[in-house]
JSON list of C-alpha atoms in Angstrom, two decimals:
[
{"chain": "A", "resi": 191, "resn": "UNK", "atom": "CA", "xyz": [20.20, -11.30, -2.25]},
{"chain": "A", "resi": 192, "resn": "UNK", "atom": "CA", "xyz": [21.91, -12.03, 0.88]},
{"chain": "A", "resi": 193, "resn": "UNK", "atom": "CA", "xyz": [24.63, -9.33, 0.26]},
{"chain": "A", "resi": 194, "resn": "UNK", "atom": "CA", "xyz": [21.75, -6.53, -0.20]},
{"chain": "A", "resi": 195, "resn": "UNK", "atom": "CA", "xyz": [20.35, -4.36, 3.09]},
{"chain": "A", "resi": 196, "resn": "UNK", "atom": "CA", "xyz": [16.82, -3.91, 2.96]},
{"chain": "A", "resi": 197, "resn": "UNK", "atom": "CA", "xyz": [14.91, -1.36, 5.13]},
{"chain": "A", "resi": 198, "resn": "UNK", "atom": "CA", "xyz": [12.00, -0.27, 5.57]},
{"chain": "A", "resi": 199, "resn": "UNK", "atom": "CA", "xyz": [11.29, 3.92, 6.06]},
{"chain": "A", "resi": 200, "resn": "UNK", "atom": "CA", "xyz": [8.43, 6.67, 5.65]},
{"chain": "A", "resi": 201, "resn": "UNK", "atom": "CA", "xyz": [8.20, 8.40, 2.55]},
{"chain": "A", "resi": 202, "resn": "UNK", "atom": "CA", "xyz": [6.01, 11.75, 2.04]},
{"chain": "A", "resi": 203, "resn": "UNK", "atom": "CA", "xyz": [3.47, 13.38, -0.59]},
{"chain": "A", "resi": 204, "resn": "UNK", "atom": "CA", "xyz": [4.28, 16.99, 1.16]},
{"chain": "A", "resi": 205, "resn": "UNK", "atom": "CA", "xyz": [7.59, 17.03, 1.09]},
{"chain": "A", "resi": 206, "resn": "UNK", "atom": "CA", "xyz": [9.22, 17.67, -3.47]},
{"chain": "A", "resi": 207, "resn": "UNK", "atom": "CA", "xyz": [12.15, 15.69, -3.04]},
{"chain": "A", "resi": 208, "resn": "UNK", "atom": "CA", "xyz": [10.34, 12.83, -1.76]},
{"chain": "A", "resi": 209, "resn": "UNK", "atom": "CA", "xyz": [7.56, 13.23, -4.82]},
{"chain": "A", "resi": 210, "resn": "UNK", "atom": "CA", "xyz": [9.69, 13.56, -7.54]},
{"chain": "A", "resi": 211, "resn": "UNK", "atom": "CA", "xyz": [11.21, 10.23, -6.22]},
{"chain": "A", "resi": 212, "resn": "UNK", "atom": "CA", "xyz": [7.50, 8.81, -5.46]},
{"chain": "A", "resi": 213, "resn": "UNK", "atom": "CA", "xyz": [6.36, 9.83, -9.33]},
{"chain": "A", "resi": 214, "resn": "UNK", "atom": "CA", "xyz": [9.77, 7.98, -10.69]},
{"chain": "A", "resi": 215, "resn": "UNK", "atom": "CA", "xyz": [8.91, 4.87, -8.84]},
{"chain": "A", "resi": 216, "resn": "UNK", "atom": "CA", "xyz": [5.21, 4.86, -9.37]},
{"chain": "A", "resi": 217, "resn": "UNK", "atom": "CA", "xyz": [5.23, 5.70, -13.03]},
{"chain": "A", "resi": 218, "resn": "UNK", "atom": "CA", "xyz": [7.90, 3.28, -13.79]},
{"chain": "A", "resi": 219, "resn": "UNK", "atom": "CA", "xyz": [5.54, 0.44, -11.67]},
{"chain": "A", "resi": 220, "resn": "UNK", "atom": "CA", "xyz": [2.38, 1.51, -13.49]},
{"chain": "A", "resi": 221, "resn": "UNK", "atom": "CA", "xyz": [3.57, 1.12, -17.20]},
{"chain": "A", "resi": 222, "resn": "UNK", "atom": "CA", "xyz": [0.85, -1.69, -16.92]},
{"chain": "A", "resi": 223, "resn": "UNK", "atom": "CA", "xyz": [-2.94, -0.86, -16.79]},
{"chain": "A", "resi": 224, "resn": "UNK", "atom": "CA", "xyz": [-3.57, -3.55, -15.11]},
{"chain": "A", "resi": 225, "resn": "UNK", "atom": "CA", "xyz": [-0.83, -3.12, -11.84]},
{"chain": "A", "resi": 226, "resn": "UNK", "atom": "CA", "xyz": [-2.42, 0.74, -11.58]},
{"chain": "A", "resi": 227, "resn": "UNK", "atom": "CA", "xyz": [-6.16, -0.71, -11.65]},
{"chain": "A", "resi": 228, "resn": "UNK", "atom": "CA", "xyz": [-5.48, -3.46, -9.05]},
{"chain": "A", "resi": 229, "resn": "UNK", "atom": "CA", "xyz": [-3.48, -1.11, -6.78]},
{"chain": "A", "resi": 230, "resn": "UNK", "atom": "CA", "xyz": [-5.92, 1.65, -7.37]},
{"chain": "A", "resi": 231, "resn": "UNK", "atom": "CA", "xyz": [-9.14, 0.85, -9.10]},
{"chain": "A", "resi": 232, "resn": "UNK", "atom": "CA", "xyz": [-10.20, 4.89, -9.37]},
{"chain": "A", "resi": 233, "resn": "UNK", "atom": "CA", "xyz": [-7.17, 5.68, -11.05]},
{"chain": "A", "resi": 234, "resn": "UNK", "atom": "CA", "xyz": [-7.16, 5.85, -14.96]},
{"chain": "A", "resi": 235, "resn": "UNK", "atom": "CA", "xyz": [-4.69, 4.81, -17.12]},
{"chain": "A", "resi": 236, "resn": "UNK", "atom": "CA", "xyz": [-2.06, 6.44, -18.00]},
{"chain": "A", "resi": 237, "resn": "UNK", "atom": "CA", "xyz": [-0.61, 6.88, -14.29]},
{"chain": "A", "resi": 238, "resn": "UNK", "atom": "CA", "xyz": [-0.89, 10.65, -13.29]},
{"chain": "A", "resi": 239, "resn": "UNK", "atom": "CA", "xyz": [0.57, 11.63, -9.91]},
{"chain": "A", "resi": 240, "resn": "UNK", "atom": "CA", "xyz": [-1.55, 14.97, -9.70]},
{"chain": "A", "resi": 241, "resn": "UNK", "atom": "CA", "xyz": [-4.63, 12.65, -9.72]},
{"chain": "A", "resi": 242, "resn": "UNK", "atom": "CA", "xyz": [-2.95, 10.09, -7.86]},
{"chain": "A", "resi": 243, "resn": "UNK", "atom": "CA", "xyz": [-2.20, 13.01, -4.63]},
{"chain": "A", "resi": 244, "resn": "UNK", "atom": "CA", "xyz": [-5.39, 14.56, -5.11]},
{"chain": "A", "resi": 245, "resn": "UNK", "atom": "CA", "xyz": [-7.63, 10.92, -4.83]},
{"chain": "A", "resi": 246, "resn": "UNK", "atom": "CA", "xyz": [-5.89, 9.81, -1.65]},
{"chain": "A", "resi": 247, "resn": "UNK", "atom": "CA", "xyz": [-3.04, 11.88, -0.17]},
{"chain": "A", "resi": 248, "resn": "UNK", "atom": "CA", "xyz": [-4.50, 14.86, 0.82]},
{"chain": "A", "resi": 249, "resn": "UNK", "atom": "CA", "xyz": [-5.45, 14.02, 4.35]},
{"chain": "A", "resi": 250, "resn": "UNK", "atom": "CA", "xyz": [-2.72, 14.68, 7.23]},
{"chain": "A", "resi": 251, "resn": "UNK", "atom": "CA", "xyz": [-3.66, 11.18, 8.93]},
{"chain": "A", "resi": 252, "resn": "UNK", "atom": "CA", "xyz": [-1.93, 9.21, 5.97]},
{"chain": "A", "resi": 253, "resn": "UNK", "atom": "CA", "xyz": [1.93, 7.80, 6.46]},
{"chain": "A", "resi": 254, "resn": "UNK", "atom": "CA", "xyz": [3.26, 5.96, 3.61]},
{"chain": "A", "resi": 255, "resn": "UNK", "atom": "CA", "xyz": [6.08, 3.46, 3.46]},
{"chain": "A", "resi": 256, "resn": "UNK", "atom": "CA", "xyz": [8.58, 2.30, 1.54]},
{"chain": "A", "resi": 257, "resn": "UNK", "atom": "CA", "xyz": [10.88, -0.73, 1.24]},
{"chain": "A", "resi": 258, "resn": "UNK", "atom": "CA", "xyz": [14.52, -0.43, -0.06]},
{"chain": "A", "resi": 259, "resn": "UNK", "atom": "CA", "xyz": [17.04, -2.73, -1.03]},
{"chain": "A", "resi": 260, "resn": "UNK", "atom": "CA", "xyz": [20.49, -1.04, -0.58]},
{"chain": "A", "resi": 261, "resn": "UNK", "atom": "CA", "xyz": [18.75, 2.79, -1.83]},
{"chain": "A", "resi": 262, "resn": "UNK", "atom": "CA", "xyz": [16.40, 1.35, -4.81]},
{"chain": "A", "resi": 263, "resn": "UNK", "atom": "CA", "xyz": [12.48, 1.89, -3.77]},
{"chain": "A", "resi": 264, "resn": "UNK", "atom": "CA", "xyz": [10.84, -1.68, -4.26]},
{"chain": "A", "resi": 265, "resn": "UNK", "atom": "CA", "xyz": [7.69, -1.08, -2.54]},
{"chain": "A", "resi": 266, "resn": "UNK", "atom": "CA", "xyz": [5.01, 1.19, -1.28]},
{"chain": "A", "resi": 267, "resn": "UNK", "atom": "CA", "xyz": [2.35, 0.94, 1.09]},
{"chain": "A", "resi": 268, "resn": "UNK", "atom": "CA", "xyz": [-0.03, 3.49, 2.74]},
{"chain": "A", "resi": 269, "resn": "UNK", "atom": "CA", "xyz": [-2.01, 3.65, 6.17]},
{"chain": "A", "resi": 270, "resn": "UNK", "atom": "CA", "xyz": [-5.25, 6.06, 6.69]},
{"chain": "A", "resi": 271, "resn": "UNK", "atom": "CA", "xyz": [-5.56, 5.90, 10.82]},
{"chain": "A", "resi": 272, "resn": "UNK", "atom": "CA", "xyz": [-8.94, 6.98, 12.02]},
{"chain": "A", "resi": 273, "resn": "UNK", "atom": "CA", "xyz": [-7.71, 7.48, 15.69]},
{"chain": "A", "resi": 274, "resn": "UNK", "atom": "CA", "xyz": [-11.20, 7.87, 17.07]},
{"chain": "A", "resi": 275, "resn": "UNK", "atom": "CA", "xyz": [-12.85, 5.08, 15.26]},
{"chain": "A", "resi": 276, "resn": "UNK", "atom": "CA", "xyz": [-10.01, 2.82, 16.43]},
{"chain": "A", "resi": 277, "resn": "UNK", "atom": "CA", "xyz": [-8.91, 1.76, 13.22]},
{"chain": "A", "resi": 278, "resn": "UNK", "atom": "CA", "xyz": [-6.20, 1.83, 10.66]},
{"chain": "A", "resi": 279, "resn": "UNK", "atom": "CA", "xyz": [-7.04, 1.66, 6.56]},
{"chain": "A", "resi": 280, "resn": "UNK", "atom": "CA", "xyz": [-4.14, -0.24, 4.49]},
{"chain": "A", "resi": 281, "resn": "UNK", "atom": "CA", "xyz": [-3.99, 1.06, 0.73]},
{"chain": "A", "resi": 282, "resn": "UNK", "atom": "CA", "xyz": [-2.10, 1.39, -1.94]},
{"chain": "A", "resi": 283, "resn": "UNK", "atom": "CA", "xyz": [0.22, -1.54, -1.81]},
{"chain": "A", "resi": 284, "resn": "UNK", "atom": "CA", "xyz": [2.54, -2.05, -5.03]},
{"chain": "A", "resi": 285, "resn": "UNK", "atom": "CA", "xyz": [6.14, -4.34, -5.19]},
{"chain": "A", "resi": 286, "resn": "UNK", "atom": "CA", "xyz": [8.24, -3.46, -8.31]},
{"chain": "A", "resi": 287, "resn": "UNK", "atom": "CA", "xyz": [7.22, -6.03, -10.81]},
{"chain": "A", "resi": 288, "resn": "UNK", "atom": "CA", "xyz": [10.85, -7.15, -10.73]},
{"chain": "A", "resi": 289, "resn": "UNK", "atom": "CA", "xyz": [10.40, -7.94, -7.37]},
{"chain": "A", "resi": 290, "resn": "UNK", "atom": "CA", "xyz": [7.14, -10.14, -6.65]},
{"chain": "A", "resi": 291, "resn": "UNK", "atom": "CA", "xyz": [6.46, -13.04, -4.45]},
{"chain": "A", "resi": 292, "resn": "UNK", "atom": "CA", "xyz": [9.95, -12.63, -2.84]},
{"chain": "A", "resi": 293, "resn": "UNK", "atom": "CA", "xyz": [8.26, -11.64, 0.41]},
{"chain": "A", "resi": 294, "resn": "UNK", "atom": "CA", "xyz": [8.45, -7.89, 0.19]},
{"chain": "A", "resi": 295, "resn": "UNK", "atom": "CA", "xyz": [4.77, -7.17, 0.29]},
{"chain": "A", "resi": 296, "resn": "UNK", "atom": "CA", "xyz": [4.61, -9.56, 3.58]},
{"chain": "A", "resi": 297, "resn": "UNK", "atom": "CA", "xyz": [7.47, -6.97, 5.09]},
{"chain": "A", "resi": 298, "resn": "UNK", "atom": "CA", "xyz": [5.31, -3.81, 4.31]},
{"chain": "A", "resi": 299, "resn": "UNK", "atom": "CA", "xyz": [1.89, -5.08, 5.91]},
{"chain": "A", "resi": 300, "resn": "UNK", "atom": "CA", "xyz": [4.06, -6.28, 8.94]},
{"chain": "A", "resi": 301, "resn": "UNK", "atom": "CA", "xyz": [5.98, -3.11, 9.67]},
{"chain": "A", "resi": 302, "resn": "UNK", "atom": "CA", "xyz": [2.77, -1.74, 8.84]},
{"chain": "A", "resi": 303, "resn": "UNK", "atom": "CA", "xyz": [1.15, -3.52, 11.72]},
{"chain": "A", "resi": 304, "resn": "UNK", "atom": "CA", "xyz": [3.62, -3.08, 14.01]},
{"chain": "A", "resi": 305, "resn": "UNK", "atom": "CA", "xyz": [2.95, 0.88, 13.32]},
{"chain": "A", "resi": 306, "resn": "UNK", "atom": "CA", "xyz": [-0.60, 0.76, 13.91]},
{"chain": "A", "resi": 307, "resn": "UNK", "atom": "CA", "xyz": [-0.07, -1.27, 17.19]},
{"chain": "A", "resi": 308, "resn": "UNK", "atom": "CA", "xyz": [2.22, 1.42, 18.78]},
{"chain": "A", "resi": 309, "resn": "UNK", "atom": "CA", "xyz": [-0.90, 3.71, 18.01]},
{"chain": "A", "resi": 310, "resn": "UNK", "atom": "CA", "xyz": [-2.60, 1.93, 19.78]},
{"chain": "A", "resi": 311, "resn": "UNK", "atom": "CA", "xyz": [-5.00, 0.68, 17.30]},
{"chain": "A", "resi": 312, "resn": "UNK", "atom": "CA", "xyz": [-7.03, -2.54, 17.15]},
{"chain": "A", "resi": 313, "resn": "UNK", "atom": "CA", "xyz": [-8.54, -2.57, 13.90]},
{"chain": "A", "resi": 314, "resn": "UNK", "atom": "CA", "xyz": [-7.09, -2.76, 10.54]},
{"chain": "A", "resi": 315, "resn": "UNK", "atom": "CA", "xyz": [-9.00, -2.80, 7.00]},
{"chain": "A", "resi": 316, "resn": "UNK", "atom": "CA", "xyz": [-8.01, -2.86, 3.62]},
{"chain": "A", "resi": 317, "resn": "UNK", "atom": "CA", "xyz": [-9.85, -3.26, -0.07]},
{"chain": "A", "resi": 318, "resn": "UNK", "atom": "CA", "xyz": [-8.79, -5.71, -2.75]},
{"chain": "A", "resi": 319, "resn": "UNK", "atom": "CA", "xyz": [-10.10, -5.80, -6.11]},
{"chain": "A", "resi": 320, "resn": "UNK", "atom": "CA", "xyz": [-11.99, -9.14, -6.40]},
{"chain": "A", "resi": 321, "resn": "UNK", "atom": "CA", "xyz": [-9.52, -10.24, -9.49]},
{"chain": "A", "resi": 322, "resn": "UNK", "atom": "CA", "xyz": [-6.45, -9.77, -7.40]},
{"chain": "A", "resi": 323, "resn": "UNK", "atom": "CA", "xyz": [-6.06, -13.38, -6.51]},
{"chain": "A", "resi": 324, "resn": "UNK", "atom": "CA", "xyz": [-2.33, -13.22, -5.42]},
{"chain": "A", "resi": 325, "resn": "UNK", "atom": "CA", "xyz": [-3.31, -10.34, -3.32]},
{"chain": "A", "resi": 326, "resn": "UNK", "atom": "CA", "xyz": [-6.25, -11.85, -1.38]},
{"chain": "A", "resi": 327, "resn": "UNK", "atom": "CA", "xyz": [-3.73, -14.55, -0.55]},
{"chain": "A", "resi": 328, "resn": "UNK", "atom": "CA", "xyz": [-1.75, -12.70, 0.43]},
{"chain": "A", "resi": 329, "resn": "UNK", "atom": "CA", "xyz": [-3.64, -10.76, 2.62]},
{"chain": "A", "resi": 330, "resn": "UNK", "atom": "CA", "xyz": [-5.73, -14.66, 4.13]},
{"chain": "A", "resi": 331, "resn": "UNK", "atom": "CA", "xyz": [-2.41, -15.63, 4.97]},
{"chain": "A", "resi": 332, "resn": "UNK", "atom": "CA", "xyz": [-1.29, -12.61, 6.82]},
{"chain": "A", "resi": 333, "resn": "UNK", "atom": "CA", "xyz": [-4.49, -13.17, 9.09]},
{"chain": "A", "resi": 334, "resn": "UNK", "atom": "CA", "xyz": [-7.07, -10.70, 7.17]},
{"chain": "A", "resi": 335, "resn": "UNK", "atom": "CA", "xyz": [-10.87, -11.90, 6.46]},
{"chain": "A", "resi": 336, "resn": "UNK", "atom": "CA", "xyz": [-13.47, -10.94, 4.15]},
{"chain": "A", "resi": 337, "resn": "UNK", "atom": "CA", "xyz": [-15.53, -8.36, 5.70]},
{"chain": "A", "resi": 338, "resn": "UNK", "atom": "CA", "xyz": [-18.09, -7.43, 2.48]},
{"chain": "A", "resi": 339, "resn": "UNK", "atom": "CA", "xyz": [-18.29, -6.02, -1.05]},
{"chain": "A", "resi": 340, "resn": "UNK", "atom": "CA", "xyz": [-18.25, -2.73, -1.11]},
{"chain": "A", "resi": 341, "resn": "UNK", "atom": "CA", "xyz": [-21.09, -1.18, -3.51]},
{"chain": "A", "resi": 342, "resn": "UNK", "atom": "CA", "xyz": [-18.14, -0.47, -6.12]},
{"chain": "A", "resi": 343, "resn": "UNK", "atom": "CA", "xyz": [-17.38, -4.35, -5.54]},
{"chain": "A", "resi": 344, "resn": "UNK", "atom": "CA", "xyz": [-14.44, -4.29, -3.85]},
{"chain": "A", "resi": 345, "resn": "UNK", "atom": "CA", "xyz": [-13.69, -6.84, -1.55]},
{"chain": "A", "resi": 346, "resn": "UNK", "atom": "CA", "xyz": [-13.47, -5.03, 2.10]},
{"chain": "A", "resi": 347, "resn": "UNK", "atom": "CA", "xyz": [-10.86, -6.91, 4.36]},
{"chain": "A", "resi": 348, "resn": "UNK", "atom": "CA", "xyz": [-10.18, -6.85, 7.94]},
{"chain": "A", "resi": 349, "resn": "UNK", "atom": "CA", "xyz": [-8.22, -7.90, 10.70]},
{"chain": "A", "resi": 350, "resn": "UNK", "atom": "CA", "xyz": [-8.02, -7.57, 14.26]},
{"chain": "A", "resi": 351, "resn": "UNK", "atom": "CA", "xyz": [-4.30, -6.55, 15.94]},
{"chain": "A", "resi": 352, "resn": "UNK", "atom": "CA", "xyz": [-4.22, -8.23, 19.69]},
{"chain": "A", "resi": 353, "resn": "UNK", "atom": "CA", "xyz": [-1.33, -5.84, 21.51]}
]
């Protein structure tokens, strides 16, 4: 893969172009129940991007990004910041199946980070599905902690960002 450029850009859910190219991605990702239930345990299967907009993009304090290698979408991840409360909410995290444990995920969350620190937040939490072993590693070795279970039983996360 040394030949390929990756990069790393924003993505919206207001603007069509960028949709029609978030739906192709997302649908093609979520052919599996189980990928659309661990990246989004209130969605139902099949994948529906109306739903998928209404649950969680809807708010104008959401940025969403996207990892590339040369112009093929990879990966998606998206950050709630809640400014006032000093802290920054990580969801929505999915690598093309094609494309796992290669380090891509680890890319997102850090450009993620570095983000979130130029907005001057401290704070950053996430939710994992308690079944989503490769993800909580991922997430322990990144620096995150187990915070609680939510009352859905989620696993809450959190980490602290020192500027």
């Amino acid at each position: 893969m040394s030949n390929k450029k990756i990069s790393i850009s924003t993505i919206s859910y207001k603007k069509k172009e960028d949709i029609r190219i978030l739906n192709a991605c997302l649908s093609n990702w979520f052919h599996n129940p189980k990928i659309l239930y661990f990246t989004s345990p209130n969605m139902t299967y099949p994948f529906n991007l109306k739903k998928w907009i209404s649950l969680s993009y809807k708010e104008k304090n959401n940025k969403t990004i996207i990892i590339k290698i040369d112009d093929w979408i990879i990966g998606h991840l998206s950050i709630k910041e809640k400014k006032k409360q000093g802290k920054a909410h990580l969801f929505h995290l999915i690598i093309d199946p094609n494309y796992l444990r290669k380090g891509f995920a680890k890319k997102l969350i850090f450009y993620a980070e570095e983000l979130i620190k130029c907005d001057n937040i401290k704070k950053i939490t996430l939710n994992v599905v308690r079944k989503n072993q490769a993800a909580r590693q991922l997430y322990y070795a990144l620096g995150y902690k187990d915070k609680e279970t939510t009352r859905l039983g989620y696993i809450k996360m959190e980490k602290n960002l020192i500027n």
